[in-house]
Coordinates of C-alpha atoms in Angstrom, one line a residue:
M1 CA 28.7 20.1 -29.5
R2 CA 30.2 21.7 -32.9
A3 CA 27.9 19.7 -34.8
K4 CA 24.9 20.6 -32.7
L5 CA 25.9 24.5 -33.1
N6 CA 26.1 24.6 -36.2
I7 CA 23.1 23.0 -36.7
G8 CA 21.6 26.0 -34.4
V9 CA 22.9 28.6 -36.8
R10 CA 21.5 26.9 -39.3
V11 CA 17.9 26.7 -37.9
L12 CA 18.4 30.7 -37.5
L13 CA 19.2 31.6 -41.0
H14 CA 15.8 29.5 -41.4
A15 CA 14.4 31.0 -38.9
L16 CA 15.3 34.4 -40.3
F17 CA 13.6 33.5 -43.9
S18 CA 10.4 32.3 -42.3
W19 CA 7.3 32.7 -43.2
Y20 CA 6.8 33.7 -39.4
F21 CA 9.4 35.9 -39.8
L22 CA 8.2 37.5 -43.1
V23 CA 5.0 38.7 -41.5
L24 CA 6.4 40.1 -38.6
S25 CA 8.9 42.0 -39.9
A26 CA 5.9 43.1 -42.7
R27 CA 3.8 44.6 -40.0
L28 CA 6.1 46.8 -38.9
S29 CA 7.9 47.5 -42.2
V30 CA 4.2 49.1 -42.8
R31 CA 4.2 50.4 -39.5
Y32 CA 7.6 52.7 -39.8
L33 CA 7.2 53.0 -43.4
G34 CA 8.6 56.4 -42.6
T35 CA 12.1 55.2 -41.1
L36 CA 13.1 54.3 -45.1
G37 CA 15.3 57.4 -44.9
Y38 CA 17.7 56.5 -42.1
V39 CA 18.7 53.2 -43.6
L40 CA 19.1 54.5 -47.3
H41 CA 21.4 57.9 -45.0
G42 CA 23.3 54.9 -43.7
R43 CA 21.6 56.2 -40.0
R44 CA 21.2 53.9 -37.2
L45 CA 17.8 52.0 -37.5
G46 CA 17.7 50.5 -34.2
E47 CA 18.3 53.7 -32.0
E48 CA 15.5 55.2 -34.1
L49 CA 12.9 52.6 -34.1
H50 CA 14.0 52.6 -30.2
R51 CA 13.4 56.4 -29.4
R52 CA 10.3 56.1 -31.4
R53 CA 8.5 53.4 -29.2
V54 CA 9.8 55.2 -26.2
E55 CA 8.1 58.2 -27.3
E56 CA 5.0 55.7 -27.9
W57 CA 5.4 54.3 -25.0
R58 CA 5.6 57.4 -22.4
R59 CA 1.9 57.8 -24.3
V60 CA 0.4 54.4 -23.8
S61 CA 2.3 53.2 -20.8
P62 CA -0.5 53.9 -18.7
L63 CA -3.1 52.0 -20.6
Y64 CA -1.2 49.3 -18.9
R65 CA -0.6 49.9 -15.6
D66 CA -3.4 46.7 -14.7
R67 CA -4.4 45.0 -17.8
P68 CA -1.7 43.6 -19.8
R69 CA -1.3 43.4 -23.5
R70 CA -2.0 41.3 -26.0
T71 CA 1.1 40.4 -27.9
L72 CA 1.1 39.7 -31.9
P73 CA 1.4 36.0 -31.2
G74 CA -1.4 35.5 -29.1
F75 CA -1.2 35.9 -25.5
D76 CA -1.2 38.0 -23.6
I77 CA 1.4 39.8 -20.4
Y78 CA 1.8 42.1 -17.9
L79 CA 4.4 44.9 -18.4
N80 CA 6.3 47.2 -16.4
P81 CA 5.0 51.2 -17.3
E82 CA 8.6 52.2 -15.6
D83 CA 10.5 50.4 -18.3
F84 CA 11.8 51.9 -21.2
S85 CA 14.1 49.0 -22.1
P86 CA 13.4 47.5 -25.8
V87 CA 11.0 44.5 -23.5
S88 CA 8.3 46.7 -22.3
T89 CA 8.8 49.5 -25.3
S90 CA 9.0 46.9 -28.1
I91 CA 5.8 45.0 -26.7
G92 CA 3.9 48.1 -26.0
V93 CA 4.0 49.4 -28.6
D94 CA 4.5 46.7 -31.5
G95 CA 2.5 43.5 -29.5
V96 CA 6.2 42.2 -30.1
L97 CA 9.5 41.1 -29.2
D98 CA 12.4 40.3 -31.2
I99 CA 11.6 39.4 -34.5
P100 CA 14.1 36.8 -35.3
L101 CA 13.7 34.8 -31.5
T102 CA 10.0 35.1 -31.6
S103 CA 10.3 33.9 -35.2
L104 CA 12.8 30.5 -34.1
F105 CA 10.4 29.9 -31.3
L106 CA 7.4 29.5 -33.4
E107 CA 9.5 27.9 -36.9
K108 CA 11.1 25.4 -34.3
L109 CA 9.3 24.2 -30.8
G110 CA 6.9 21.7 -31.1
R111 CA 3.7 20.2 -29.0
G112 CA 6.0 18.1 -25.6
V113 CA 8.9 19.6 -25.8
R114 CA 10.9 21.4 -22.8
V115 CA 11.8 24.7 -22.9
V116 CA 14.2 26.9 -20.3
D117 CA 14.3 30.1 -20.2
V118 CA 17.2 31.9 -18.7
G119 CA 16.7 35.8 -17.5
A120 CA 12.9 35.2 -18.0
N121 CA 12.4 39.0 -17.2
L122 CA 9.0 40.2 -17.8
G123 CA 7.7 36.6 -19.5
Y124 CA 7.4 37.3 -22.7
F125 CA 9.3 34.5 -24.5
T126 CA 8.3 32.0 -21.3
L127 CA 4.5 32.4 -22.6
L128 CA 5.3 32.3 -26.6
A129 CA 7.1 28.8 -25.5
S130 CA 4.1 27.8 -23.6
R131 CA 1.6 28.3 -26.0
V132 CA 3.7 26.4 -28.8
V133 CA 4.4 23.2 -26.7
G134 CA 1.1 23.0 -25.6
P135 CA -0.2 20.9 -22.2
S136 CA 2.2 17.8 -22.9
G137 CA 4.9 20.4 -22.8
R138 CA 6.9 22.3 -20.3
V139 CA 8.6 25.7 -19.8
Y140 CA 10.9 26.1 -17.0
A141 CA 11.9 29.8 -16.6
F142 CA 14.0 31.6 -14.5
E143 CA 13.8 35.1 -12.9
P144 CA 15.4 36.1 -9.6
D145 CA 14.0 40.0 -9.3
P146 CA 11.0 40.1 -7.5
Y147 CA 9.0 42.7 -9.3
N148 CA 9.8 41.2 -12.7
A149 CA 8.8 37.6 -11.4
S150 CA 5.8 38.9 -10.2
L151 CA 4.5 39.8 -13.0
L152 CA 5.5 37.0 -14.9
E153 CA 3.5 35.1 -12.1
K154 CA 0.7 37.2 -12.9
S155 CA 1.0 36.9 -17.1
V156 CA 1.3 32.9 -16.0
A157 CA -2.2 32.7 -14.3
H158 CA -3.8 35.1 -16.3
N159 CA -3.1 32.5 -19.7
R160 CA -3.5 29.7 -17.0
A161 CA -0.6 28.8 -18.6
D162 CA 0.2 25.5 -16.5
N163 CA 2.9 24.3 -18.6
V164 CA 5.2 26.9 -16.9
E165 CA 7.0 26.7 -13.7
V166 CA 8.4 30.0 -12.6
V167 CA 11.8 29.4 -10.5
R168 CA 12.7 32.8 -8.5
R169 CA 16.3 32.2 -9.0
A170 CA 19.3 33.2 -10.6
V171 CA 21.5 31.1 -12.4
C172 CA 24.7 31.2 -12.1
D173 CA 28.0 28.3 -12.1
R174 CA 27.3 27.5 -8.8
A175 CA 24.3 27.4 -6.0
G176 CA 24.1 29.3 -2.9
I177 CA 23.2 33.2 -2.2
V178 CA 24.4 35.4 -4.6
Q179 CA 23.9 39.7 -5.5
L180 CA 21.7 40.8 -8.0
Y181 CA 23.0 44.2 -8.8
H182 CA 19.8 46.1 -9.6
A183 CA 19.9 48.2 -13.2
P184 CA 19.7 51.9 -13.6
P185 CA 16.2 53.0 -13.9
G186 CA 14.5 52.5 -16.4
Q187 CA 16.1 49.4 -17.5
P188 CA 14.6 46.3 -15.1
Q189 CA 16.0 43.8 -18.2
A190 CA 19.5 44.8 -17.6
H191 CA 19.5 43.2 -13.6
S192 CA 23.3 41.4 -13.4
T193 CA 25.0 39.2 -11.3
M194 CA 28.1 40.2 -12.7
T195 CA 27.8 43.9 -13.0
D196 CA 27.5 46.2 -10.5
W197 CA 26.5 48.9 -12.1
G198 CA 25.7 51.3 -8.7
H199 CA 22.1 51.2 -7.7
G200 CA 22.6 49.3 -5.2
S201 CA 21.9 45.1 -4.6
L202 CA 19.6 42.2 -3.7
G203 CA 20.7 39.3 -2.1
V204 CA 19.0 36.3 -4.4
E205 CA 19.4 32.2 -4.2
A206 CA 21.5 30.5 -7.5
T207 CA 21.0 27.4 -8.7
T208 CA 23.0 25.8 -11.6
L209 CA 21.0 24.6 -14.5
D210 CA 22.9 21.4 -14.5
G211 CA 21.9 21.1 -10.4
F212 CA 18.5 22.1 -11.5
W213 CA 18.1 19.8 -14.3
A214 CA 19.4 16.6 -12.1
D215 CA 17.0 17.7 -9.5
A216 CA 14.2 17.5 -12.1
D217 CA 15.5 13.6 -12.7
R218 CA 17.6 14.8 -16.2
P219 CA 14.7 15.3 -18.0
K220 CA 14.9 15.7 -21.9
I221 CA 15.5 19.6 -22.3
H222 CA 15.4 21.0 -26.3
M223 CA 16.3 24.2 -26.2
V224 CA 18.4 26.4 -23.9
K225 CA 17.0 30.3 -24.0
A226 CA 19.7 32.6 -22.1
H227 CA 19.2 36.5 -22.5
V228 CA 21.1 37.9 -19.2
V229 CA 23.2 41.1 -20.6
G230 CA 26.3 39.2 -21.2
D231 CA 26.6 36.8 -18.2
E232 CA 25.9 34.4 -19.9
P233 CA 29.0 32.8 -19.7
V234 CA 28.4 32.4 -16.0
V235 CA 25.4 30.5 -16.7
L236 CA 26.9 28.0 -19.2
R237 CA 29.4 27.4 -17.2
G238 CA 27.0 25.7 -14.7
S239 CA 24.7 24.1 -17.7
L240 CA 28.0 21.9 -19.1
R241 CA 26.5 18.2 -18.3
L242 CA 22.9 19.4 -19.4
L243 CA 24.3 21.2 -22.9
E244 CA 26.6 17.8 -23.3
E245 CA 24.4 15.2 -22.6
G246 CA 21.1 16.6 -23.0
R247 CA 22.3 18.6 -26.4
P248 CA 19.5 21.5 -26.2
M249 CA 19.4 24.0 -29.1
L250 CA 21.1 27.2 -27.4
A251 CA 19.6 30.7 -27.7
I252 CA 21.8 33.5 -26.4
V253 CA 23.1 36.7 -27.1
F254 CA 26.5 36.6 -28.1
D255 CA 28.3 39.7 -26.5
P256 CA 32.3 39.6 -27.2
P257 CA 33.3 41.0 -24.7
K258 CA 31.7 39.2 -21.7
W259 CA 33.5 36.3 -23.8
R260 CA 37.4 37.5 -22.9
G261 CA 39.4 34.8 -21.0
E262 CA 36.5 32.3 -22.0
A263 CA 38.8 30.3 -24.4
R264 CA 38.6 27.0 -22.1
L265 CA 34.3 26.7 -22.3
L266 CA 34.1 28.5 -25.6
S267 CA 36.0 25.5 -26.3
R268 CA 33.9 22.6 -24.4
L269 CA 30.7 24.5 -26.4
F270 CA 32.0 23.9 -30.0
E271 CA 33.7 20.5 -29.4

Protein backbone atom coordinates (compact mmCIF):
# COMPACT_ATOMS: atom_id res chain seq x y z
CA MET A 1 0.00 0.00 0.00
CA ARG A 2 3.06 2.28 0.32
CA ALA A 3 3.07 3.00 -3.42
CA LYS A 4 -0.59 3.96 -3.35
CA LEU A 5 -0.08 6.39 -0.47
CA ASN A 6 2.98 7.89 -2.15
CA ILE A 7 0.91 8.41 -5.28
CA GLY A 8 -1.72 10.08 -3.10
CA VAL A 9 0.86 12.56 -1.78
CA ARG A 10 1.92 13.41 -5.33
CA VAL A 11 -1.71 13.82 -6.35
CA LEU A 12 -2.30 16.22 -3.45
CA LEU A 13 0.75 18.28 -4.40
CA HIS A 14 -0.50 18.39 -7.97
CA ALA A 15 -3.92 19.56 -6.76
CA LEU A 16 -2.32 22.35 -4.75
CA PHE A 17 -0.98 23.81 -7.99
CA SER A 18 -3.98 22.97 -10.15
CA TRP A 19 -6.04 25.46 -12.07
CA TYR A 20 -8.93 25.00 -9.62
CA PHE A 21 -6.71 25.73 -6.65
CA LEU A 22 -5.27 28.87 -8.23
CA VAL A 23 -8.68 30.24 -9.23
CA LEU A 24 -10.34 29.58 -5.86
CA SER A 25 -7.35 30.88 -3.91
CA ALA A 26 -7.15 34.03 -6.01
CA ARG A 27 -10.81 34.73 -5.42
CA LEU A 28 -10.46 34.46 -1.66
CA SER A 29 -7.19 36.43 -1.69
CA VAL A 30 -9.03 39.39 -3.22
CA ARG A 31 -11.83 39.07 -0.67
CA TYR A 32 -9.40 39.01 2.28
CA LEU A 33 -6.75 41.34 0.89
CA GLY A 34 -6.67 43.23 4.18
CA THR A 35 -5.28 40.20 6.00
CA LEU A 36 -1.94 40.39 4.17
CA GLY A 37 -0.49 42.26 7.12
CA TYR A 38 -1.09 39.24 9.36
CA VAL A 39 1.18 37.16 7.16
CA LEU A 40 3.86 39.85 6.98
CA HIS A 41 3.90 40.18 10.77
CA GLY A 42 4.04 36.43 11.36
CA ARG A 43 0.58 36.22 12.89
CA ARG A 44 -1.80 33.30 12.46
CA LEU A 45 -3.75 34.03 9.31
CA GLY A 46 -6.11 31.06 9.71
CA GLU A 47 -7.38 32.27 13.07
CA GLU A 48 -8.00 35.77 11.73
CA LEU A 49 -9.84 34.46 8.68
CA HIS A 50 -12.06 32.29 10.86
CA ARG A 51 -12.77 35.23 13.20
CA ARG A 52 -13.88 37.36 10.24
CA ARG A 53 -16.01 34.57 8.82
CA VAL A 54 -17.72 34.02 12.17
CA GLU A 55 -18.58 37.73 12.38
CA GLU A 56 -19.99 37.73 8.86
CA TRP A 57 -21.84 34.45 9.41
CA ARG A 58 -23.60 35.86 12.50
CA ARG A 59 -24.91 38.62 10.23
CA VAL A 60 -26.00 36.56 7.22
CA SER A 61 -26.92 33.16 8.73
CA PRO A 62 -30.62 34.07 9.18
CA LEU A 63 -30.83 34.26 5.38
CA TYR A 64 -30.10 30.54 5.15
CA ARG A 65 -32.47 29.26 7.80
CA ASP A 66 -34.93 28.04 5.18
CA ARG A 67 -33.03 28.23 1.92
CA PRO A 68 -29.78 26.76 0.63
CA ARG A 69 -26.51 28.50 -0.11
CA ARG A 70 -25.17 28.31 -3.66
CA THR A 71 -21.51 27.24 -3.59
CA LEU A 72 -18.69 28.20 -5.92
CA PRO A 73 -18.55 24.65 -7.37
CA GLY A 74 -22.18 25.17 -8.42
CA PHE A 75 -24.39 23.07 -6.10
CA ASP A 76 -26.76 24.23 -3.36
CA ILE A 77 -26.38 23.21 0.28
CA TYR A 78 -28.50 23.71 3.39
CA LEU A 79 -26.47 25.03 6.31
CA ASN A 80 -26.88 25.13 10.08
CA PRO A 81 -27.30 28.74 11.26
CA GLU A 82 -26.13 27.68 14.75
CA ASP A 83 -22.90 26.17 13.37
CA PHE A 84 -19.90 28.45 13.95
CA SER A 85 -17.28 25.90 12.99
CA PRO A 86 -15.26 26.35 9.79
CA VAL A 87 -17.87 24.24 7.96
CA SER A 88 -20.92 26.52 7.87
CA THR A 89 -18.90 29.73 8.28
CA SER A 90 -16.64 28.98 5.30
CA ILE A 91 -19.43 27.77 3.04
CA GLY A 92 -21.87 30.43 4.18
CA VAL A 93 -19.48 33.36 3.78
CA ASP A 94 -17.14 32.23 0.98
CA GLY A 95 -19.16 29.57 -0.82
CA VAL A 96 -16.35 27.03 -0.57
CA LEU A 97 -14.82 24.69 2.01
CA ASP A 98 -11.20 23.47 2.22
CA ILE A 99 -9.81 24.70 -1.09
CA PRO A 100 -7.03 22.05 -1.36
CA LEU A 101 -9.48 19.17 -0.88
CA THR A 102 -12.08 20.81 -3.13
CA SER A 103 -9.38 21.13 -5.80
CA LEU A 104 -8.39 17.49 -5.34
CA PHE A 105 -11.99 16.35 -5.87
CA LEU A 106 -12.39 18.51 -8.97
CA GLU A 107 -9.02 17.48 -10.40
CA LYS A 108 -8.95 13.74 -9.72
CA LEU A 109 -12.51 12.45 -9.61
CA GLY A 110 -14.22 11.69 -12.89
CA ARG A 111 -17.41 10.39 -14.39
CA GLY A 112 -18.53 6.99 -13.21
CA VAL A 113 -16.31 6.62 -10.14
CA ARG A 114 -17.45 5.70 -6.63
CA VAL A 115 -16.67 7.76 -3.54
CA VAL A 116 -17.12 7.03 0.18
CA ASP A 117 -17.58 10.11 2.39
CA VAL A 118 -17.14 9.23 6.07
CA GLY A 119 -18.20 12.07 8.36
CA ALA A 120 -20.24 13.68 5.60
CA ASN A 121 -21.59 16.34 7.99
CA LEU A 122 -23.77 18.77 6.00
CA GLY A 123 -22.67 17.16 2.75
CA TYR A 124 -20.37 19.65 1.03
CA PHE A 125 -17.96 16.98 -0.23
CA THR A 126 -20.80 14.52 -0.82
CA LEU A 127 -22.53 16.99 -3.13
CA LEU A 128 -19.25 18.02 -4.76
CA ALA A 129 -18.43 14.38 -5.51
CA SER A 130 -21.98 13.78 -6.75
CA ARG A 131 -21.64 16.63 -9.22
CA VAL A 132 -18.25 15.43 -10.49
CA VAL A 133 -18.93 11.68 -10.81
CA GLY A 134 -22.25 12.18 -12.61
CA PRO A 135 -25.22 9.84 -12.97
CA SER A 136 -23.02 6.82 -13.68
CA GLY A 137 -21.05 7.32 -10.46
CA ARG A 138 -22.00 6.69 -6.85
CA VAL A 139 -21.40 8.46 -3.54
CA TYR A 140 -21.88 6.74 -0.18
CA ALA A 141 -22.27 9.40 2.53
CA PHE A 142 -22.02 8.31 6.18
CA GLU A 143 -23.39 10.73 8.79
CA PRO A 144 -24.69 9.45 12.16
CA ASP A 145 -25.87 12.73 13.71
CA PRO A 146 -29.64 13.05 13.09
CA TYR A 147 -29.68 16.82 12.51
CA ASN A 148 -26.63 16.88 10.25
CA ALA A 149 -28.05 13.92 8.32
CA SER A 150 -31.43 15.64 7.92
CA LEU A 151 -29.78 18.70 6.36
CA LEU A 152 -27.64 16.46 4.18
CA GLU A 153 -30.70 14.56 2.93
CA LYS A 154 -32.50 17.85 2.31
CA SER A 155 -29.61 19.08 0.16
CA VAL A 156 -29.41 15.77 -1.71
CA ALA A 157 -33.12 16.02 -2.57
CA HIS A 158 -32.85 19.70 -3.53
CA ASN A 159 -29.97 18.99 -5.92
CA ARG A 160 -31.68 15.86 -7.29
CA ALA A 161 -28.49 13.97 -6.48
CA ASP A 162 -29.86 10.53 -7.24
CA ASN A 163 -26.34 9.06 -7.25
CA VAL A 164 -25.97 9.68 -3.49
CA GLU A 165 -26.79 7.11 -0.83
CA VAL A 166 -27.01 8.66 2.64
CA VAL A 167 -26.17 6.16 5.38
CA ARG A 168 -27.18 7.26 8.88
CA ARG A 169 -24.49 5.26 10.64
CA ALA A 170 -21.19 5.89 12.31
CA VAL A 171 -18.15 4.19 10.78
CA CYS A 172 -16.00 2.40 13.37
CA ASP A 173 -13.85 -0.69 13.82
CA ARG A 174 -16.87 -2.75 14.88
CA ALA A 175 -20.55 -2.96 14.04
CA GLY A 176 -23.30 -2.42 16.61
CA ILE A 177 -24.59 0.41 18.77
CA VAL A 178 -22.01 3.02 19.81
CA GLN A 179 -22.24 6.31 21.67
CA LEU A 180 -22.02 9.46 19.58
CA TYR A 181 -20.77 12.18 21.95
CA HIS A 182 -22.25 15.58 21.29
CA ALA A 183 -19.80 18.36 20.46
CA PRO A 184 -19.73 21.72 22.24
CA PRO A 185 -22.45 24.18 21.15
CA GLY A 186 -21.74 25.78 17.80
CA GLN A 187 -19.30 23.03 16.74
CA PRO A 188 -21.49 20.23 15.29
CA GLN A 189 -18.66 19.04 13.03
CA ALA A 190 -16.94 17.65 16.14
CA HIS A 191 -19.41 14.97 17.23
CA SER A 192 -17.30 11.93 18.09
CA THR A 193 -17.54 8.23 18.89
CA MET A 194 -14.28 8.41 20.86
CA THR A 195 -14.13 11.78 22.65
CA ASP A 196 -16.63 12.59 25.39
CA TRP A 197 -17.02 16.38 25.26
CA GLY A 198 -19.26 16.45 28.31
CA HIS A 199 -22.39 17.48 26.41
CA GLY A 200 -24.28 14.21 26.44
CA SER A 201 -24.44 11.40 23.92
CA LEU A 202 -26.74 9.46 21.66
CA GLY A 203 -26.72 5.75 20.84
CA VAL A 204 -26.30 5.30 17.07
CA GLU A 205 -25.83 2.34 14.77
CA ALA A 206 -22.27 1.75 13.60
CA THR A 207 -20.77 -0.25 10.78
CA THR A 208 -17.31 -0.95 9.43
CA LEU A 209 -16.42 0.06 5.90
CA ASP A 210 -15.27 -3.50 5.28
CA GLY A 211 -18.68 -4.80 6.32
CA PHE A 212 -20.58 -2.22 4.29
CA TRP A 213 -18.37 -2.89 1.26
CA ALA A 214 -18.92 -6.63 1.52
CA ASP A 215 -22.69 -6.23 1.88
CA ALA A 216 -22.68 -4.06 -1.27
CA ASP A 217 -20.92 -6.86 -3.24
CA ARG A 218 -17.50 -5.19 -3.05
CA PRO A 219 -17.90 -2.47 -5.70
CA LYS A 220 -14.81 -0.66 -6.96
CA ILE A 221 -14.24 2.35 -4.67
CA HIS A 222 -12.03 5.08 -6.10
CA MET A 223 -11.78 7.43 -3.10
CA VAL A 224 -12.41 7.26 0.63
CA LYS A 225 -12.61 10.63 2.35
CA ALA A 226 -12.75 10.48 6.16
CA HIS A 227 -12.98 13.64 8.27
CA VAL A 228 -14.04 12.58 11.77
CA VAL A 229 -12.22 14.99 14.13
CA GLY A 230 -9.37 12.66 15.00
CA ASP A 231 -11.31 9.39 15.01
CA GLU A 232 -9.73 8.38 11.68
CA PRO A 233 -7.73 5.45 13.16
CA VAL A 234 -10.97 3.85 14.35
CA VAL A 235 -12.46 4.23 10.87
CA LEU A 236 -9.39 2.82 9.14
CA ARG A 237 -9.06 -0.18 11.45
CA GLY A 238 -12.43 -1.30 10.13
CA SER A 239 -11.51 -0.55 6.51
CA LEU A 240 -8.27 -2.46 5.96
CA ARG A 241 -9.68 -5.08 3.61
CA LEU A 242 -11.26 -2.40 1.41
CA LEU A 243 -8.05 -0.35 1.44
CA GLU A 244 -5.75 -3.29 0.73
CA GLU A 245 -7.87 -5.02 -1.90
CA GLY A 246 -9.65 -2.06 -3.47
CA ARG A 247 -6.72 0.38 -3.17
CA PRO A 248 -8.77 3.60 -3.30
CA MET A 249 -7.31 7.06 -2.95
CA LEU A 250 -7.47 8.03 0.74
CA ALA A 251 -8.16 11.57 1.95
CA ILE A 252 -7.98 11.94 5.74
CA VAL A 253 -7.03 14.49 8.37
CA PHE A 254 -3.87 13.31 10.09
CA ASP A 255 -3.94 14.41 13.75
CA PRO A 256 -0.66 13.06 15.26
CA PRO A 257 -1.85 12.81 18.91
CA LYS A 258 -4.72 10.56 17.82
CA TRP A 259 -2.26 8.19 16.15
CA ARG A 260 -0.17 7.45 19.24
CA GLY A 261 -0.12 3.72 19.79
CA GLU A 262 -1.22 3.04 16.22
CA ALA A 263 2.14 1.78 14.93
CA ARG A 264 0.62 -1.48 13.71
CA LEU A 265 -2.14 0.31 11.81
CA LEU A 266 0.35 2.72 10.22
CA SER A 267 2.50 -0.23 9.21
CA ARG A 268 -0.49 -1.87 7.50
CA LEU A 269 -1.32 1.36 5.68
CA PHE A 270 2.22 1.88 4.40
CA GLU A 271 3.28 -1.70 3.72
